[in-house]
Structure formats: structure tokens, C-alpha cells
Amino acid sequence: MKQVTLLLVDDEPPFLEAIRDYLSEYTEFYIECAVSGEEALEKIKTGRYDAVVSDYNMPEMTGVELLKGVRSFSRIPFILFTGMGEREIIDEAIENDVDYYLEKGEDLHILAFKLSQMILAGVYQSRKEEAGI
């Protein structure tokens, strides 16, 4: 698979840096970061990304609100990443066509591995659809 360009969105820069570093252990992702939903929407509208991984709990725009904004113009693979395993959040994300959902609670090595697998699966499926396969 050719290189994957990923946008990571989280309002906690130390977490963004840590997950970026762990993800780079598993595959050749090109990773950009955004610290808010607003910044992420602007980047997605003007850039070219293969997948988005967003935190749910951010101050001005939740991850589901970002998902809704993205879905208004794109079917890019979207993974919601959160520490909150509330059923309502999962249901709302599913209703808005989230591709994957992952809780932050585990060891970062395990999370990064699971996340890398979700990203690759989502990008693979998206590229197949774009190619008409």
C-alpha cells in the first residue's frame, strides 16, 4: 500500500505527540496534527488526507461534531478516539457514519497497534471504493 497521510486531532499536544511516535513504529504514516476540530476541518478542506483520527472530548467541537462536518463533504475514513466509553457517544458516532471507534484506556503500544490496523483497513477499503473494485 502506498504511503498513508493521516490527520490526528486532539486538544492535548502531549497525547498527539505520543500517539504519533507510537504509530510511526508500526507503519510509514505521514502524520499531521490539529489541536481543535476547527483547525482539523480547515486542514481537511484544503489538504489531502487518507484518514482522520479524532478525540471525542475537545472544548469547542466534539469529535462527533467534527465527524458531522467532515461527512457533509467527504467519506474519508474517520476513527473516533476517546477515553469515554459511553453508549450515547458510540451510538451518535455510528449514526453519523464513523468508520471505527477506539477507547484510549489501554497501554499506548496496544492502542497504537489497534489504531494502525483500523487506519490501514479504512484506507484500504476507501481506496478500493475509489478504484471501483
PDB file of C-alpha atoms in Angstrom:
ATOM      1  CA  MET A   1       0.000   0.000   0.000  1.00  0.00           C
ATOM      2  CA  LYS A   2       1.337   3.444  -0.837  1.00  0.00           C
ATOM      3  CA  GLN A   3       2.013   5.884   1.976  1.00  0.00           C
ATOM      4  CA  VAL A   4      -0.933   6.908   4.151  1.00  0.00           C
ATOM      5  CA  THR A   5      -1.430  10.567   5.060  1.00  0.00           C
ATOM      6  CA  LEU A   6      -3.141  10.827   8.419  1.00  0.00           C
ATOM      7  CA  LEU A   7      -4.639  13.733  10.355  1.00  0.00           C
ATOM      8  CA  LEU A   8      -4.582  13.307  14.151  1.00  0.00           C
ATOM      9  CA  VAL A   9      -6.904  15.614  16.100  1.00  0.00           C
ATOM     10  CA  ASP A  10      -6.685  16.069  19.868  1.00  0.00           C
ATOM     11  CA  ASP A  11      -6.632  19.120  22.130  1.00  0.00           C
ATOM     12  CA  GLU A  12      -3.776  17.633  24.199  1.00  0.00           C
ATOM     13  CA  PRO A  13      -0.455  18.133  22.346  1.00  0.00           C
ATOM     14  CA  PRO A  14       1.469  15.651  24.589  1.00  0.00           C
ATOM     15  CA  PHE A  15      -1.015  12.903  23.674  1.00  0.00           C
ATOM     16  CA  LEU A  16      -0.784  13.829  19.969  1.00  0.00           C
ATOM     17  CA  GLU A  17       2.998  13.575  20.090  1.00  0.00           C
ATOM     18  CA  ALA A  18       2.939  10.281  21.975  1.00  0.00           C
ATOM     19  CA  ILE A  19       0.447   8.574  19.658  1.00  0.00           C
ATOM     20  CA  ARG A  20       2.272   9.934  16.601  1.00  0.00           C
ATOM     21  CA  ASP A  21       5.537   8.459  17.882  1.00  0.00           C
ATOM     22  CA  TYR A  22       3.941   5.089  18.644  1.00  0.00           C
ATOM     23  CA  LEU A  23       2.151   4.933  15.279  1.00  0.00           C
ATOM     24  CA  SER A  24       5.421   5.572  13.472  1.00  0.00           C
ATOM     25  CA  GLU A  25       6.724   2.305  14.960  1.00  0.00           C
ATOM     26  CA  TYR A  26       4.109   0.282  13.070  1.00  0.00           C
ATOM     27  CA  THR A  27       3.940   1.716   9.592  1.00  0.00           C
ATOM     28  CA  GLU A  28       5.022   4.509   7.277  1.00  0.00           C
ATOM     29  CA  PHE A  29       2.301   7.024   8.014  1.00  0.00           C
ATOM     30  CA  TYR A  30       2.788  10.667   7.119  1.00  0.00           C
ATOM     31  CA  ILE A  31       1.131  12.323  10.118  1.00  0.00           C
ATOM     32  CA  GLU A  32      -0.134  15.860  10.552  1.00  0.00           C
ATOM     33  CA  CYS A  33      -1.792  17.116  13.716  1.00  0.00           C
ATOM     34  CA  ALA A  34      -4.550  19.538  14.647  1.00  0.00           C
ATOM     35  CA  VAL A  35      -5.383  20.703  18.178  1.00  0.00           C
ATOM     36  CA  SER A  36      -9.046  21.554  17.539  1.00  0.00           C
ATOM     37  CA  GLY A  37     -11.968  20.486  15.405  1.00  0.00           C
ATOM     38  CA  GLU A  38     -11.974  23.851  13.658  1.00  0.00           C
ATOM     39  CA  GLU A  39      -8.309  23.527  12.685  1.00  0.00           C
ATOM     40  CA  ALA A  40      -8.944  19.956  11.509  1.00  0.00           C
ATOM     41  CA  LEU A  41     -11.886  20.975   9.289  1.00  0.00           C
ATOM     42  CA  GLU A  42      -9.779  23.656   7.616  1.00  0.00           C
ATOM     43  CA  LYS A  43      -6.932  21.205   7.016  1.00  0.00           C
ATOM     44  CA  ILE A  44      -9.296  18.563   5.595  1.00  0.00           C
ATOM     45  CA  LYS A  45     -10.954  21.082   3.273  1.00  0.00           C
ATOM     46  CA  THR A  46      -7.632  22.316   1.898  1.00  0.00           C
ATOM     47  CA  GLY A  47      -5.395  19.244   2.168  1.00  0.00           C
ATOM     48  CA  ARG A  48      -5.345  15.620   1.079  1.00  0.00           C
ATOM     49  CA  TYR A  49      -5.681  13.055   3.846  1.00  0.00           C
ATOM     50  CA  ASP A  50      -6.313   9.336   3.676  1.00  0.00           C
ATOM     51  CA  ALA A  51      -7.820   9.101   7.179  1.00  0.00           C
ATOM     52  CA  VAL A  52      -8.741  11.157  10.237  1.00  0.00           C
ATOM     53  CA  VAL A  53      -8.307  10.078  13.857  1.00  0.00           C
ATOM     54  CA  SER A  54     -10.068  12.401  16.269  1.00  0.00           C
ATOM     55  CA  ASP A  55     -10.501  12.615  20.006  1.00  0.00           C
ATOM     56  CA  TYR A  56     -14.113  12.932  21.154  1.00  0.00           C
ATOM     57  CA  ASN A  57     -13.753  15.266  24.117  1.00  0.00           C
ATOM     58  CA  MET A  58     -12.473  18.631  22.879  1.00  0.00           C
ATOM     59  CA  PRO A  59     -13.511  22.090  24.166  1.00  0.00           C
ATOM     60  CA  GLU A  60     -15.153  23.864  21.220  1.00  0.00           C
ATOM     61  CA  MET A  61     -16.173  20.991  18.947  1.00  0.00           C
ATOM     62  CA  THR A  62     -16.566  17.331  19.902  1.00  0.00           C
ATOM     63  CA  GLY A  63     -15.191  14.571  17.728  1.00  0.00           C
ATOM     64  CA  VAL A  64     -18.737  13.704  16.630  1.00  0.00           C
ATOM     65  CA  GLU A  65     -19.374  17.329  15.638  1.00  0.00           C
ATOM     66  CA  LEU A  66     -16.157  17.193  13.612  1.00  0.00           C
ATOM     67  CA  LEU A  67     -17.326  13.912  12.061  1.00  0.00           C
ATOM     68  CA  LYS A  68     -20.638  15.561  11.063  1.00  0.00           C
ATOM     69  CA  GLY A  69     -18.743  18.456   9.476  1.00  0.00           C
ATOM     70  CA  VAL A  70     -16.445  16.114   7.573  1.00  0.00           C
ATOM     71  CA  ARG A  71     -19.336  13.906   6.415  1.00  0.00           C
ATOM     72  CA  SER A  72     -21.033  16.968   4.907  1.00  0.00           C
ATOM     73  CA  PHE A  73     -18.385  16.901   2.144  1.00  0.00           C
ATOM     74  CA  SER A  74     -16.254  13.744   2.462  1.00  0.00           C
ATOM     75  CA  ARG A  75     -16.314   9.980   3.050  1.00  0.00           C
ATOM     76  CA  ILE A  76     -12.718   9.916   4.319  1.00  0.00           C
ATOM     77  CA  PRO A  77     -12.159   7.089   6.832  1.00  0.00           C
ATOM     78  CA  PHE A  78     -12.810   8.526  10.303  1.00  0.00           C
ATOM     79  CA  ILE A  79     -11.796   6.950  13.605  1.00  0.00           C
ATOM     80  CA  LEU A  80     -13.155   8.347  16.863  1.00  0.00           C
ATOM     81  CA  PHE A  81     -10.647   8.003  19.668  1.00  0.00           C
ATOM     82  CA  THR A  82     -11.829   8.691  23.200  1.00  0.00           C
ATOM     83  CA  GLY A  83     -11.433   7.898  26.842  1.00  0.00           C
ATOM     84  CA  MET A  84     -15.176   7.938  27.321  1.00  0.00           C
ATOM     85  CA  GLY A  85     -16.952   4.652  26.576  1.00  0.00           C
ATOM     86  CA  GLU A  86     -20.472   5.996  26.937  1.00  0.00           C
ATOM     87  CA  ARG A  87     -23.092   4.229  24.851  1.00  0.00           C
ATOM     88  CA  GLU A  88     -24.683   7.528  23.710  1.00  0.00           C
ATOM     89  CA  ILE A  89     -21.383   8.694  22.202  1.00  0.00           C
ATOM     90  CA  ILE A  90     -20.907   5.412  20.363  1.00  0.00           C
ATOM     91  CA  ASP A  91     -24.498   5.493  19.071  1.00  0.00           C
ATOM     92  CA  GLU A  92     -24.166   9.105  17.892  1.00  0.00           C
ATOM     93  CA  ALA A  93     -20.886   8.312  16.144  1.00  0.00           C
ATOM     94  CA  ILE A  94     -22.413   5.289  14.395  1.00  0.00           C
ATOM     95  CA  GLU A  95     -25.446   7.358  13.314  1.00  0.00           C
ATOM     96  CA  ASN A  96     -23.030   9.802  11.669  1.00  0.00           C
ATOM     97  CA  ASP A  97     -21.085   7.131   9.760  1.00  0.00           C
ATOM     98  CA  VAL A  98     -17.951   6.793  11.877  1.00  0.00           C
ATOM     99  CA  ASP A  99     -15.748   4.061  10.445  1.00  0.00           C
ATOM    100  CA  TYR A 100     -14.164   2.900  13.704  1.00  0.00           C
ATOM    101  CA  TYR A 101     -14.307   3.673  17.413  1.00  0.00           C
ATOM    102  CA  LEU A 102     -11.469   3.083  19.877  1.00  0.00           C
ATOM    103  CA  GLU A 103     -11.200   3.831  23.603  1.00  0.00           C
ATOM    104  CA  LYS A 104      -7.971   5.389  24.917  1.00  0.00           C
ATOM    105  CA  GLY A 105      -7.850   3.320  28.119  1.00  0.00           C
ATOM    106  CA  GLU A 106      -5.164   0.772  27.226  1.00  0.00           C
ATOM    107  CA  ASP A 107      -1.377   0.863  27.084  1.00  0.00           C
ATOM    108  CA  LEU A 108      -0.203   3.229  24.322  1.00  0.00           C
ATOM    109  CA  HIS A 109       1.672   0.458  22.479  1.00  0.00           C
ATOM    110  CA  ILE A 110      -1.517  -1.635  22.267  1.00  0.00           C
ATOM    111  CA  LEU A 111      -3.645   1.380  21.326  1.00  0.00           C
ATOM    112  CA  ALA A 112      -1.230   2.437  18.576  1.00  0.00           C
ATOM    113  CA  PHE A 113      -1.182  -1.068  17.145  1.00  0.00           C
ATOM    114  CA  LYS A 114      -5.010  -1.329  17.134  1.00  0.00           C
ATOM    115  CA  LEU A 115      -5.262   2.179  15.723  1.00  0.00           C
ATOM    116  CA  SER A 116      -2.769   1.447  12.946  1.00  0.00           C
ATOM    117  CA  GLN A 117      -4.790  -1.620  11.945  1.00  0.00           C
ATOM    118  CA  MET A 118      -8.041   0.398  11.858  1.00  0.00           C
ATOM    119  CA  ILE A 119      -6.398   3.140   9.789  1.00  0.00           C
ATOM    120  CA  LEU A 120      -4.967   0.686   7.271  1.00  0.00           C
ATOM    121  CA  ALA A 121      -8.276  -1.208   6.977  1.00  0.00           C
ATOM    122  CA  GLY A 122     -10.229   2.013   6.456  1.00  0.00           C
ATOM    123  CA  VAL A 123      -7.780   3.372   3.886  1.00  0.00           C
ATOM    124  CA  TYR A 124      -7.658   0.035   2.041  1.00  0.00           C
ATOM    125  CA  GLN A 125     -11.464  -0.056   1.810  1.00  0.00           C
ATOM    126  CA  SER A 126     -11.641   3.595   0.739  1.00  0.00           C
ATOM    127  CA  ARG A 127      -9.045   3.094  -1.995  1.00  0.00           C
ATOM    128  CA  LYS A 128     -10.884   0.008  -3.259  1.00  0.00           C
ATOM    129  CA  GLU A 129     -14.126   2.017  -3.495  1.00  0.00           C
ATOM    130  CA  GLU A 130     -12.370   4.893  -5.285  1.00  0.00           C
ATOM    131  CA  ALA A 131     -10.939   2.407  -7.805  1.00  0.00           C
ATOM    132  CA  GLY A 132     -14.380   0.871  -8.356  1.00  0.00           C
ATOM    133  CA  ILE A 133     -13.346  -2.535  -7.042  1.00  0.00           C
TER     134      ILE A 133
END
